[in-house]
PDB file of C-alpha atoms and ligand atoms in Angstrom:
ATOM      1  CA  MET A   1      92.914  65.149   5.117  1.00 46.00           C
ATOM      2  CA  ILE A   2      90.888  65.941   8.196  1.00 49.00           C
ATOM      3  CA  HIS A   3      88.441  67.848   6.017  1.00 51.00           C
ATOM      4  CA  ARG A   4      88.022  64.679   4.011  1.00 49.00           C
ATOM      5  CA  ILE A   5      87.452  62.639   7.162  1.00 49.00           C
ATOM      6  CA  LEU A   6      84.985  65.186   8.517  1.00 53.00           C
ATOM      7  CA  GLY A   7      83.258  65.507   5.144  1.00 48.00           C
ATOM      8  CA  THR A   8      82.913  61.747   4.730  1.00 44.00           C
ATOM      9  CA  LEU A   9      81.622  61.197   8.219  1.00 46.00           C
ATOM     10  CA  ALA A  10      79.313  64.198   8.159  1.00 48.00           C
ATOM     11  CA  SER A  11      77.722  62.950   4.929  1.00 46.00           C
ATOM     12  CA  ALA A  12      77.531  59.412   6.328  1.00 44.00           C
ATOM     13  CA  ALA A  13      75.730  60.830   9.347  1.00 45.00           C
ATOM     14  CA  SER A  14      73.125  62.481   7.137  1.00 45.00           C
ATOM     15  CA  GLN A  15      72.172  59.295   5.217  1.00 47.00           C
ATOM     16  CA  PRO A  16      68.423  58.684   4.785  1.00 49.00           C
ATOM     17  CA  SER A  17      67.959  56.774   8.081  1.00 50.00           C
ATOM     18  CA  ASP A  18      69.042  59.915   9.946  1.00 49.00           C
ATOM     19  CA  GLU A  19      67.243  62.360   7.700  1.00 57.00           C
ATOM     20  CA  ARG A  20      65.013  63.883  10.369  1.00 61.00           C
ATOM     21  CA  GLN A  21      67.905  64.209  12.842  1.00 71.00           C
ATOM     22  CA  PRO A  22      70.342  66.928  11.721  1.00 81.00           C
ATOM     23  CA  THR A  23      73.966  66.165  12.593  1.00 90.00           C
ATOM     24  CA  PRO A  24      74.638  67.958  15.879  1.00 95.00           C
ATOM     25  CA  ALA A  25      77.560  70.384  15.946  1.00 96.00           C
ATOM     26  CA  VAL A  26      78.645  68.694  19.175  1.00 97.00           C
ATOM     27  CA  ARG A  27      77.622  65.347  20.642  1.00 97.00           C
ATOM     28  CA  LEU A  28      78.950  63.881  23.873  1.00 98.00           C
ATOM     29  CA  ASP A  29      77.781  60.316  24.307  1.00 98.00           C
ATOM     30  CA  GLY A  30      78.301  58.509  27.614  1.00 98.00           C
ATOM     31  CA  VAL A  31      81.413  60.532  28.476  1.00 98.00           C
ATOM     32  CA  THR A  32      83.211  59.545  31.672  1.00 98.00           C
ATOM     33  CA  HIS A  33      86.538  61.077  32.580  1.00 97.00           C
ATOM     34  CA  GLU A  34      88.948  60.185  35.337  1.00 96.00           C
ATOM     35  CA  TYR A  35      91.964  62.401  35.813  1.00 94.00           C
ATOM     36  CA  GLY A  36      94.956  60.319  36.708  1.00 86.00           C
ATOM     37  CA  ALA A  37      93.666  57.350  34.686  1.00 57.00           C
ATOM     38  CA  THR A  38      94.854  56.581  31.138  1.00 51.00           C
ATOM     39  CA  GLY A  39      94.587  59.666  28.989  1.00 51.00           C
ATOM     40  CA  GLY A  40      94.257  62.025  31.947  1.00 56.00           C
ATOM     41  CA  ARG A  41      96.715  64.252  33.720  1.00 62.00           C
ATOM     42  CA  LEU A  42      97.960  64.031  37.266  1.00 57.00           C
ATOM     43  CA  ARG A  43      99.879  66.667  39.158  1.00 65.00           C
ATOM     44  CA  ALA A  44     103.282  65.632  40.515  1.00 69.00           C
ATOM     45  CA  GLY A  45     102.980  63.663  43.737  1.00 63.00           C
ATOM     46  CA  GLU A  46      99.238  63.020  43.306  1.00 57.00           C
ATOM     47  CA  GLN A  47      98.229  59.354  43.541  1.00 60.00           C
ATOM     48  CA  ARG A  48      94.456  59.271  43.428  1.00 72.00           C
ATOM     49  CA  THR A  49      92.183  59.375  40.427  1.00 87.00           C
ATOM     50  CA  VAL A  50      89.389  61.949  40.280  1.00 92.00           C
ATOM     51  CA  THR A  51      86.184  61.114  38.422  1.00 95.00           C
ATOM     52  CA  ALA A  52      85.430  64.492  36.831  1.00 97.00           C
ATOM     53  CA  LEU A  53      82.618  63.344  34.504  1.00 98.00           C
ATOM     54  CA  ARG A  54      80.189  60.422  34.815  1.00 98.00           C
ATOM     55  CA  ASP A  55      78.238  59.229  31.798  1.00 98.00           C
ATOM     56  CA  VAL A  56      77.600  62.690  30.336  1.00 98.00           C
ATOM     57  CA  SER A  57      75.536  62.857  27.132  1.00 97.00           C
ATOM     58  CA  ILE A  58      74.860  66.228  25.500  1.00 97.00           C
ATOM     59  CA  ASP A  59      73.831  67.253  21.964  1.00 96.00           C
ATOM     60  CA  VAL A  60      74.329  70.809  20.722  1.00 96.00           C
ATOM     61  CA  GLN A  61      72.840  71.929  17.413  1.00 94.00           C
ATOM     62  CA  PRO A  62      74.362  74.586  15.141  1.00 93.00           C
ATOM     63  CA  GLY A  63      73.036  77.992  16.208  1.00 93.00           C
ATOM     64  CA  GLU A  64      72.427  76.826  19.755  1.00 95.00           C
ATOM     65  CA  THR A  65      74.061  78.440  22.798  1.00 95.00           C
ATOM     66  CA  ILE A  66      74.371  76.048  25.724  1.00 96.00           C
ATOM     67  CA  GLY A  67      75.054  77.231  29.248  1.00 96.00           C
ATOM     68  CA  LEU A  68      76.906  74.827  31.544  1.00 97.00           C
ATOM     69  CA  GLU A  69      76.272  75.602  35.179  1.00 96.00           C
ATOM     70  CA  GLY A  70      77.337  73.965  38.390  1.00 95.00           C
ATOM     71  CA  PRO A  71      79.541  74.640  41.395  1.00 94.00           C
ATOM     72  CA  SER A  72      83.307  74.775  41.159  1.00 94.00           C
ATOM     73  CA  GLY A  73      84.627  71.262  40.514  1.00 95.00           C
ATOM     74  CA  SER A  74      81.387  69.967  38.951  1.00 97.00           C
ATOM     75  CA  GLY A  75      83.068  69.246  35.600  1.00 97.00           C
ATOM     76  CA  LYS A  76      82.302  72.285  33.410  1.00 97.00           C
ATOM     77  CA  SER A  77      85.869  72.896  32.239  1.00 96.00           C
ATOM     78  CA  THR A  78      86.448  69.186  31.704  1.00 97.00           C
ATOM     79  CA  ILE A  79      83.475  69.063  29.311  1.00 98.00           C
ATOM     80  CA  LEU A  80      84.799  72.076  27.390  1.00 97.00           C
ATOM     81  CA  HIS A  81      88.288  70.569  27.186  1.00 97.00           C
ATOM     82  CA  ALA A  82      86.834  67.319  25.863  1.00 97.00           C
ATOM     83  CA  VAL A  83      84.837  69.210  23.214  1.00 97.00           C
ATOM     84  CA  ALA A  84      87.995  71.055  22.156  1.00 96.00           C
ATOM     85  CA  GLY A  85      89.928  67.787  21.964  1.00 96.00           C
ATOM     86  CA  LEU A  86      92.298  69.096  24.642  1.00 95.00           C
ATOM     87  CA  LEU A  87      91.693  65.860  26.523  1.00 96.00           C
ATOM     88  CA  VAL A  88      90.439  62.422  25.533  1.00 97.00           C
ATOM     89  CA  PRO A  89      87.863  61.104  27.994  1.00 97.00           C
ATOM     90  CA  THR A  90      88.414  57.772  29.710  1.00 96.00           C
ATOM     91  CA  SER A  91      85.305  56.419  27.963  1.00 97.00           C
ATOM     92  CA  GLY A  92      82.506  57.589  25.700  1.00 98.00           C
ATOM     93  CA  SER A  93      82.650  59.568  22.471  1.00 98.00           C
ATOM     94  CA  VAL A  94      82.957  63.254  21.625  1.00 98.00           C
ATOM     95  CA  GLU A  95      81.736  64.118  18.145  1.00 97.00           C
ATOM     96  CA  LEU A  96      82.210  67.382  16.275  1.00 95.00           C
ATOM     97  CA  ILE A  97      79.869  67.607  13.269  1.00 91.00           C
ATOM     98  CA  GLY A  98      79.532  63.840  13.239  1.00 91.00           C
ATOM     99  CA  THR A  99      83.215  62.928  13.677  1.00 94.00           C
ATOM    100  CA  ASP A 100      84.366  61.152  16.819  1.00 97.00           C
ATOM    101  CA  LEU A 101      87.513  62.862  18.111  1.00 97.00           C
ATOM    102  CA  THR A 102      88.375  60.153  20.626  1.00 97.00           C
ATOM    103  CA  PRO A 103      90.080  57.656  18.282  1.00 97.00           C
ATOM    104  CA  LEU A 104      92.112  60.357  16.459  1.00 97.00           C
ATOM    105  CA  SER A 105      95.840  60.828  17.023  1.00 96.00           C
ATOM    106  CA  THR A 106      96.870  63.903  19.024  1.00 96.00           C
ATOM    107  CA  ARG A 107      98.083  65.525  15.805  1.00 95.00           C
ATOM    108  CA  LYS A 108      94.753  65.023  14.029  1.00 95.00           C
ATOM    109  CA  ARG A 109      92.787  66.153  17.062  1.00 96.00           C
ATOM    110  CA  THR A 110      94.875  69.322  17.236  1.00 94.00           C
ATOM    111  CA  HIS A 111      94.224  69.891  13.553  1.00 93.00           C
ATOM    112  CA  VAL A 112      90.446  69.506  14.026  1.00 94.00           C
ATOM    113  CA  ARG A 113      90.538  71.887  17.005  1.00 93.00           C
ATOM    114  CA  ARG A 114      92.443  74.548  15.093  1.00 91.00           C
ATOM    115  CA  GLN A 115      89.988  74.411  12.195  1.00 91.00           C
ATOM    116  CA  HIS A 116      86.680  73.942  13.959  1.00 94.00           C
ATOM    117  CA  VAL A 117      86.835  75.136  17.584  1.00 96.00           C
ATOM    118  CA  GLY A 118      87.271  78.681  18.899  1.00 95.00           C
ATOM    119  CA  ILE A 119      88.226  78.991  22.553  1.00 94.00           C
ATOM    120  CA  VAL A 120      87.619  81.917  24.933  1.00 93.00           C
ATOM    121  CA  PHE A 121      89.168  81.672  28.405  1.00 89.00           C
ATOM    122  CA  GLN A 122      88.465  83.528  31.642  1.00 86.00           C
ATOM    123  CA  HIS A 123      91.984  84.991  31.704  1.00 87.00           C
ATOM    124  CA  PHE A 124      92.012  85.930  27.994  1.00 85.00           C
ATOM    125  CA  HIS A 125      95.325  84.095  27.269  1.00 91.00           C
ATOM    126  CA  LEU A 126      96.595  86.715  24.822  1.00 95.00           C
ATOM    127  CA  LEU A 127     100.300  86.749  23.994  1.00 96.00           C
ATOM    128  CA  PRO A 128     101.622  89.885  25.738  1.00 96.00           C
ATOM    129  CA  SER A 129     104.319  90.705  23.179  1.00 97.00           C
ATOM    130  CA  LEU A 130     101.942  90.649  20.197  1.00 97.00           C
ATOM    131  CA  SER A 131      99.592  93.406  19.047  1.00 98.00           C
ATOM    132  CA  ALA A 132      95.824  92.835  19.169  1.00 98.00           C
ATOM    133  CA  ARG A 133      95.906  92.179  15.421  1.00 98.00           C
ATOM    134  CA  ALA A 134      98.782  89.684  15.656  1.00 97.00           C
ATOM    135  CA  ASN A 135      96.986  87.839  18.478  1.00 97.00           C
ATOM    136  CA  VAL A 136      93.826  87.562  16.375  1.00 97.00           C
ATOM    137  CA  ALA A 137      95.847  86.437  13.337  1.00 97.00           C
ATOM    138  CA  LEU A 138      97.700  83.732  15.272  1.00 95.00           C
ATOM    139  CA  PRO A 139      95.265  80.828  14.645  1.00 94.00           C
ATOM    140  CA  LEU A 140      95.551  81.622  10.933  1.00 95.00           C
ATOM    141  CA  VAL A 141      99.336  81.190  11.066  1.00 93.00           C
ATOM    142  CA  GLN A 142      98.698  77.691  12.446  1.00 88.00           C
ATOM    143  CA  THR A 143      96.249  76.895   9.648  1.00 89.00           C
ATOM    144  CA  GLY A 144      98.585  78.180   6.908  1.00 91.00           C
ATOM    145  CA  VAL A 145      96.736  81.331   5.759  1.00 95.00           C
ATOM    146  CA  PRO A 146      99.068  83.767   3.905  1.00 97.00           C
ATOM    147  CA  LYS A 147     100.199  86.907   5.742  1.00 96.00           C
ATOM    148  CA  ARG A 148      98.177  89.503   3.830  1.00 96.00           C
ATOM    149  CA  ALA A 149      94.964  87.523   4.193  1.00 97.00           C
ATOM    150  CA  ARG A 150      95.676  87.041   7.905  1.00 97.00           C
ATOM    151  CA  ARG A 151      96.096  90.762   8.495  1.00 96.00           C
ATOM    152  CA  LYS A 152      92.957  91.570   6.538  1.00 97.00           C
ATOM    153  CA  ARG A 153      90.868  88.993   8.412  1.00 96.00           C
ATOM    154  CA  ALA A 154      92.258  90.059  11.818  1.00 97.00           C
ATOM    155  CA  THR A 155      91.506  93.735  11.102  1.00 97.00           C
ATOM    156  CA  GLU A 156      87.960  92.850   9.992  1.00 94.00           C
ATOM    157  CA  LEU A 157      87.334  90.791  13.126  1.00 94.00           C
ATOM    158  CA  LEU A 158      88.690  93.498  15.427  1.00 95.00           C
ATOM    159  CA  THR A 159      86.426  96.020  13.690  1.00 94.00           C
ATOM    160  CA  GLN A 160      83.509  93.634  14.174  1.00 90.00           C
ATOM    161  CA  VAL A 161      84.121  93.487  17.949  1.00 90.00           C
ATOM    162  CA  GLY A 162      84.422  97.284  18.113  1.00 91.00           C
ATOM    163  CA  LEU A 163      88.224  97.482  18.275  1.00 94.00           C
ATOM    164  CA  GLY A 164      89.035  98.708  14.779  1.00 95.00           C
ATOM    165  CA  ASP A 165      91.024 101.562  16.322  1.00 96.00           C
ATOM    166  CA  ARG A 166      93.042  99.282  18.628  1.00 96.00           C
ATOM    167  CA  THR A 167      94.663  96.900  16.135  1.00 97.00           C
ATOM    168  CA  THR A 168      98.268  97.808  16.967  1.00 98.00           C
ATOM    169  CA  HIS A 169      97.794  98.037  20.746  1.00 98.00           C
ATOM    170  CA  LEU A 170      99.478  95.490  22.986  1.00 97.00           C
ATOM    171  CA  PRO A 171      97.266  93.575  25.452  1.00 97.00           C
ATOM    172  CA  SER A 172      98.836  95.621  28.306  1.00 97.00           C
ATOM    173  CA  GLU A 173      97.476  98.764  26.614  1.00 97.00           C
ATOM    174  CA  LEU A 174      93.899  97.456  26.622  1.00 96.00           C
ATOM    175  CA  SER A 175      91.227  97.200  29.345  1.00 94.00           C
ATOM    176  CA  GLY A 176      89.949  93.821  30.560  1.00 92.00           C
ATOM    177  CA  GLY A 177      86.814  94.046  28.429  1.00 92.00           C
ATOM    178  CA  GLU A 178      88.855  95.020  25.369  1.00 94.00           C
ATOM    179  CA  ARG A 179      91.208  92.097  25.950  1.00 94.00           C
ATOM    180  CA  GLN A 180      88.284  89.702  26.120  1.00 91.00           C
ATOM    181  CA  ARG A 181      86.921  91.162  22.873  1.00 93.00           C
ATOM    182  CA  VAL A 182      90.333  90.554  21.256  1.00 95.00           C
ATOM    183  CA  ALA A 183      90.151  86.979  22.576  1.00 95.00           C
ATOM    184  CA  ILE A 184      86.684  86.542  21.045  1.00 94.00           C
ATOM    185  CA  ALA A 185      87.928  87.937  17.716  1.00 94.00           C
ATOM    186  CA  ARG A 186      90.807  85.445  17.897  1.00 95.00           C
ATOM    187  CA  ALA A 187      88.384  82.602  18.650  1.00 94.00           C
ATOM    188  CA  LEU A 188      86.491  83.495  15.465  1.00 94.00           C
ATOM    189  CA  ALA A 189      89.550  83.781  13.202  1.00 94.00           C
ATOM    190  CA  THR A 190      89.148  80.365  11.579  1.00 93.00           C
ATOM    191  CA  ASP A 191      85.346  80.729  11.368  1.00 92.00           C
ATOM    192  CA  PRO A 192      84.895  77.754  13.697  1.00 94.00           C
ATOM    193  CA  THR A 193      81.820  75.530  13.917  1.00 94.00           C
ATOM    194  CA  VAL A 194      81.949  75.532  17.702  1.00 96.00           C
ATOM    195  CA  VAL A 195      82.944  78.221  20.209  1.00 95.00           C
ATOM    196  CA  ILE A 196      83.655  77.287  23.812  1.00 96.00           C
ATOM    197  CA  ALA A 197      83.853  79.948  26.503  1.00 95.00           C
ATOM    198  CA  ASP A 198      85.018  79.051  30.017  1.00 95.00           C
ATOM    199  CA  GLU A 199      83.837  81.666  32.560  1.00 93.00           C
ATOM    200  CA  PRO A 200      84.346  84.409  29.913  1.00 91.00           C
ATOM    201  CA  THR A 201      83.022  87.174  32.175  1.00 90.00           C
ATOM    202  CA  GLY A 202      84.722  85.940  35.352  1.00 88.00           C
ATOM    203  CA  GLU A 203      87.324  88.726  35.314  1.00 85.00           C
ATOM    204  CA  LEU A 204      85.029  91.524  34.163  1.00 86.00           C
ATOM    205  CA  ASP A 205      82.721  93.998  35.885  1.00 88.00           C
ATOM    206  CA  THR A 206      78.995  93.680  35.160  1.00 88.00           C
ATOM    207  CA  ALA A 207      78.720  96.276  32.384  1.00 87.00           C
ATOM    208  CA  THR A 208      81.845  95.060  30.583  1.00 88.00           C
ATOM    209  CA  GLY A 209      80.746  91.469  31.059  1.00 89.00           C
ATOM    210  CA  ASN A 210      77.367  92.271  29.501  1.00 89.00           C
ATOM    211  CA  ALA A 211      79.042  93.784  26.432  1.00 87.00           C
ATOM    212  CA  VAL A 212      81.096  90.601  26.044  1.00 88.00           C
ATOM    213  CA  LEU A 213      77.922  88.507  26.410  1.00 90.00           C
ATOM    214  CA  ASP A 214      76.153  90.526  23.698  1.00 89.00           C
ATOM    215  CA  LEU A 215      79.061  89.728  21.449  1.00 88.00           C
ATOM    216  CA  LEU A 216      78.901  86.015  22.296  1.00 89.00           C
ATOM    217  CA  THR A 217      75.159  86.077  21.570  1.00 90.00           C
ATOM    218  CA  ASP A 218      75.917  87.409  18.084  1.00 88.00           C
ATOM    219  CA  VAL A 219      78.607  84.781  17.650  1.00 87.00           C
ATOM    220  CA  GLY A 220      76.111  82.098  18.647  1.00 86.00           C
ATOM    221  CA  ARG A 221      73.597  82.874  15.924  1.00 87.00           C
ATOM    222  CA  GLU A 222      75.503  80.821  13.358  1.00 87.00           C
ATOM    223  CA  ARG A 223      77.535  78.502  15.559  1.00 94.00           C
ATOM    224  CA  ALA A 224      77.256  76.140  18.461  1.00 96.00           C
ATOM    225  CA  VAL A 225      78.413  77.894  21.628  1.00 96.00           C
ATOM    226  CA  LEU A 226      79.163  76.178  24.938  1.00 97.00           C
ATOM    227  CA  LEU A 227      79.412  78.640  27.768  1.00 96.00           C
ATOM    228  CA  ALA A 228      80.521  77.557  31.256  1.00 96.00           C
ATOM    229  CA  SER A 229      79.640  79.856  34.136  1.00 94.00           C
ATOM    230  CA  HIS A 230      78.227  79.936  37.618  1.00 86.00           C
ATOM    231  CA  ASP A 231      76.884  83.438  37.084  1.00 87.00           C
ATOM    232  CA  GLU A 232      73.108  83.761  36.533  1.00 88.00           C
ATOM    233  CA  SER A 233      73.278  86.765  34.202  1.00 87.00           C
ATOM    234  CA  THR A 234      75.868  85.023  32.020  1.00 90.00           C
ATOM    235  CA  LEU A 235      73.716  81.897  31.807  1.00 93.00           C
ATOM    236  CA  ALA A 236      70.704  84.044  30.846  1.00 91.00           C
ATOM    237  CA  VAL A 237      72.064  84.424  27.283  1.00 92.00           C
ATOM    238  CA  ALA A 238      71.944  80.641  26.738  1.00 94.00           C
ATOM    239  CA  ASP A 239      69.160  78.952  24.763  1.00 94.00           C
ATOM    240  CA  ARG A 240      69.444  75.979  27.101  1.00 96.00           C
ATOM    241  CA  VAL A 241      71.148  75.509  30.465  1.00 97.00           C
ATOM    242  CA  ILE A 242      72.639  72.179  31.524  1.00 97.00           C
ATOM    243  CA  THR A 243      73.236  71.718  35.243  1.00 97.00           C
ATOM    244  CA  LEU A 244      76.120  69.605  36.532  1.00 97.00           C
ATOM    245  CA  ARG A 245      76.724  68.192  39.989  1.00 97.00           C
ATOM    246  CA  ASP A 246      79.763  66.041  40.733  1.00 97.00           C
ATOM    247  CA  GLY A 247      80.359  65.358  37.060  1.00 97.00           C
ATOM    248  CA  GLN A 248      76.796  64.335  36.271  1.00 98.00           C
ATOM    249  CA  VAL A 249      74.083  66.109  34.295  1.00 97.00           C
ATOM    250  CA  VAL A 250      71.266  66.687  36.774  1.00 96.00           C
ATOM    251  CA  ALA A 251      69.152  68.962  34.534  1.00 93.00           C
ATOM    252  CA  ASP A 252      69.111  69.635  30.781  1.00 92.00           C
ATOM    253  CA  GLY A 253      66.681  72.482  30.195  1.00 87.00           C
ATOM    254  CA  HIS A 254      65.158  71.628  26.827  1.00 63.00           C
TER     255      HIS A 254
HETATM  256  P1  LIG B 301      84.650  73.127  37.009  1.00 60.29           P
HETATM  257  O1  LIG B 301      85.147  73.707  35.731  1.00 60.29           O
HETATM  258  O2  LIG B 301      83.160  72.902  37.027  1.00 60.29           O
HETATM  259  O3  LIG B 301      85.101  73.902  38.211  1.00 60.29           O
HETATM  260  P2  LIG B 301      86.533  70.973  36.462  1.00 60.29           P
HETATM  261  O4  LIG B 301      86.101  70.339  35.200  1.00 60.29           O
HETATM  262  O5  LIG B 301      87.689  71.908  36.395  1.00 60.29           O
HETATM  263  O6  LIG B 301      85.269  71.655  37.181  1.00 60.29           O
HETATM  264  O7  LIG B 301      86.921  69.851  37.526  1.00 60.29           O
HETATM  265  C1  LIG B 301      86.153  68.678  37.756  1.00 60.29           C
HETATM  266  C2  LIG B 301      86.885  67.804  38.757  1.00 60.29           C
HETATM  267  O8  LIG B 301      88.108  67.329  38.193  1.00 60.29           O
HETATM  268  C3  LIG B 301      87.270  68.502  40.054  1.00 60.29           C
HETATM  269  O9  LIG B 301      87.159  67.577  41.100  1.00 60.29           O
HETATM  270  C4  LIG B 301      88.710  68.897  39.825  1.00 60.29           C
HETATM  271  O10 LIG B 301      89.411  68.988  41.029  1.00 60.29           O
HETATM  272  C5  LIG B 301      89.209  67.754  38.971  1.00 60.29           C
HETATM  273  N1  LIG B 301      90.291  68.163  38.042  1.00 60.29           N
HETATM  274  C6  LIG B 301      90.223  69.135  37.113  1.00 60.29           C
HETATM  275  N2  LIG B 301      91.366  69.220  36.410  1.00 60.29           N
HETATM  276  C7  LIG B 301      92.195  68.250  36.917  1.00 60.29           C
HETATM  277  C8  LIG B 301      93.517  67.808  36.620  1.00 60.29           C
HETATM  278  N3  LIG B 301      94.228  68.375  35.644  1.00 60.29           N
HETATM  279  N4  LIG B 301      94.030  66.782  37.357  1.00 60.29           N
HETATM  280  C9  LIG B 301      93.302  66.199  38.333  1.00 60.29           C
HETATM  281  N5  LIG B 301      92.054  66.548  38.663  1.00 60.29           N
HETATM  282  C10 LIG B 301      91.490  67.567  37.968  1.00 60.29           C
HETATM  283 MG1  LIG B 302      86.173  75.483  35.388  1.00 60.29          MG
END
């Protein structure tokens, strides 16, 4: 059903009046987010609201890798979570290939995320009791792909990231760089339109981090990638770097 919604809206977005403007893979339009306000989350005992994003507008085209830079607390992760539909901003819209996620039910948003967004975290977030292959196959369980096809796809992806000989290893039997490569393979399992990576090299030494960045560069050739980091060499792989301060875009390096 979501495919139908996305299909309908994507074709509506490419009607003649918009012909010269391709539908962006991601569009944030006037996004403001307050944690602790409606739709946000507040830790127990916390009373105040925090304005994490103020009127943020960003377009990302397919094939474009965007770097999000800014000091800790400037709103990078909040943007990525909004793009993934993990949170609904207080105001503004978040579109994936022309479909606004903000009015969707949680169930539909989750469905869109599972189909169209791959997520890479700083701390890998692999399930410790599952093999590398089972971790990579996991998103395909959620999207209803049959077991044989899942195993085949997971093995192919692990081979692609250079881990064809590690498919049955547990995360605890892999190095940090290998774990992050498993996480990238997992992010690609559903062949997503958008990949978000939140400080993906934060836990890795320089050489290992660079190998992971090469991989993300490859990933970004066909997809929209949003990469949050405060590390210069990580940001160097981006086609465009957007700078945030206190939840506002202060530079968008077109
Ligand atoms: P960054 O990723 O750039 O470090 P974040 O997006 O995590 O920044 O945070 C932006 C602001 O929102 C910060 O002031 C942070 O303290 C606040 N914040 C982030 N997550 C939450 C949350 N779950 N509840 C309340 N405030 C939050
Ligand atoms: Mg962050």
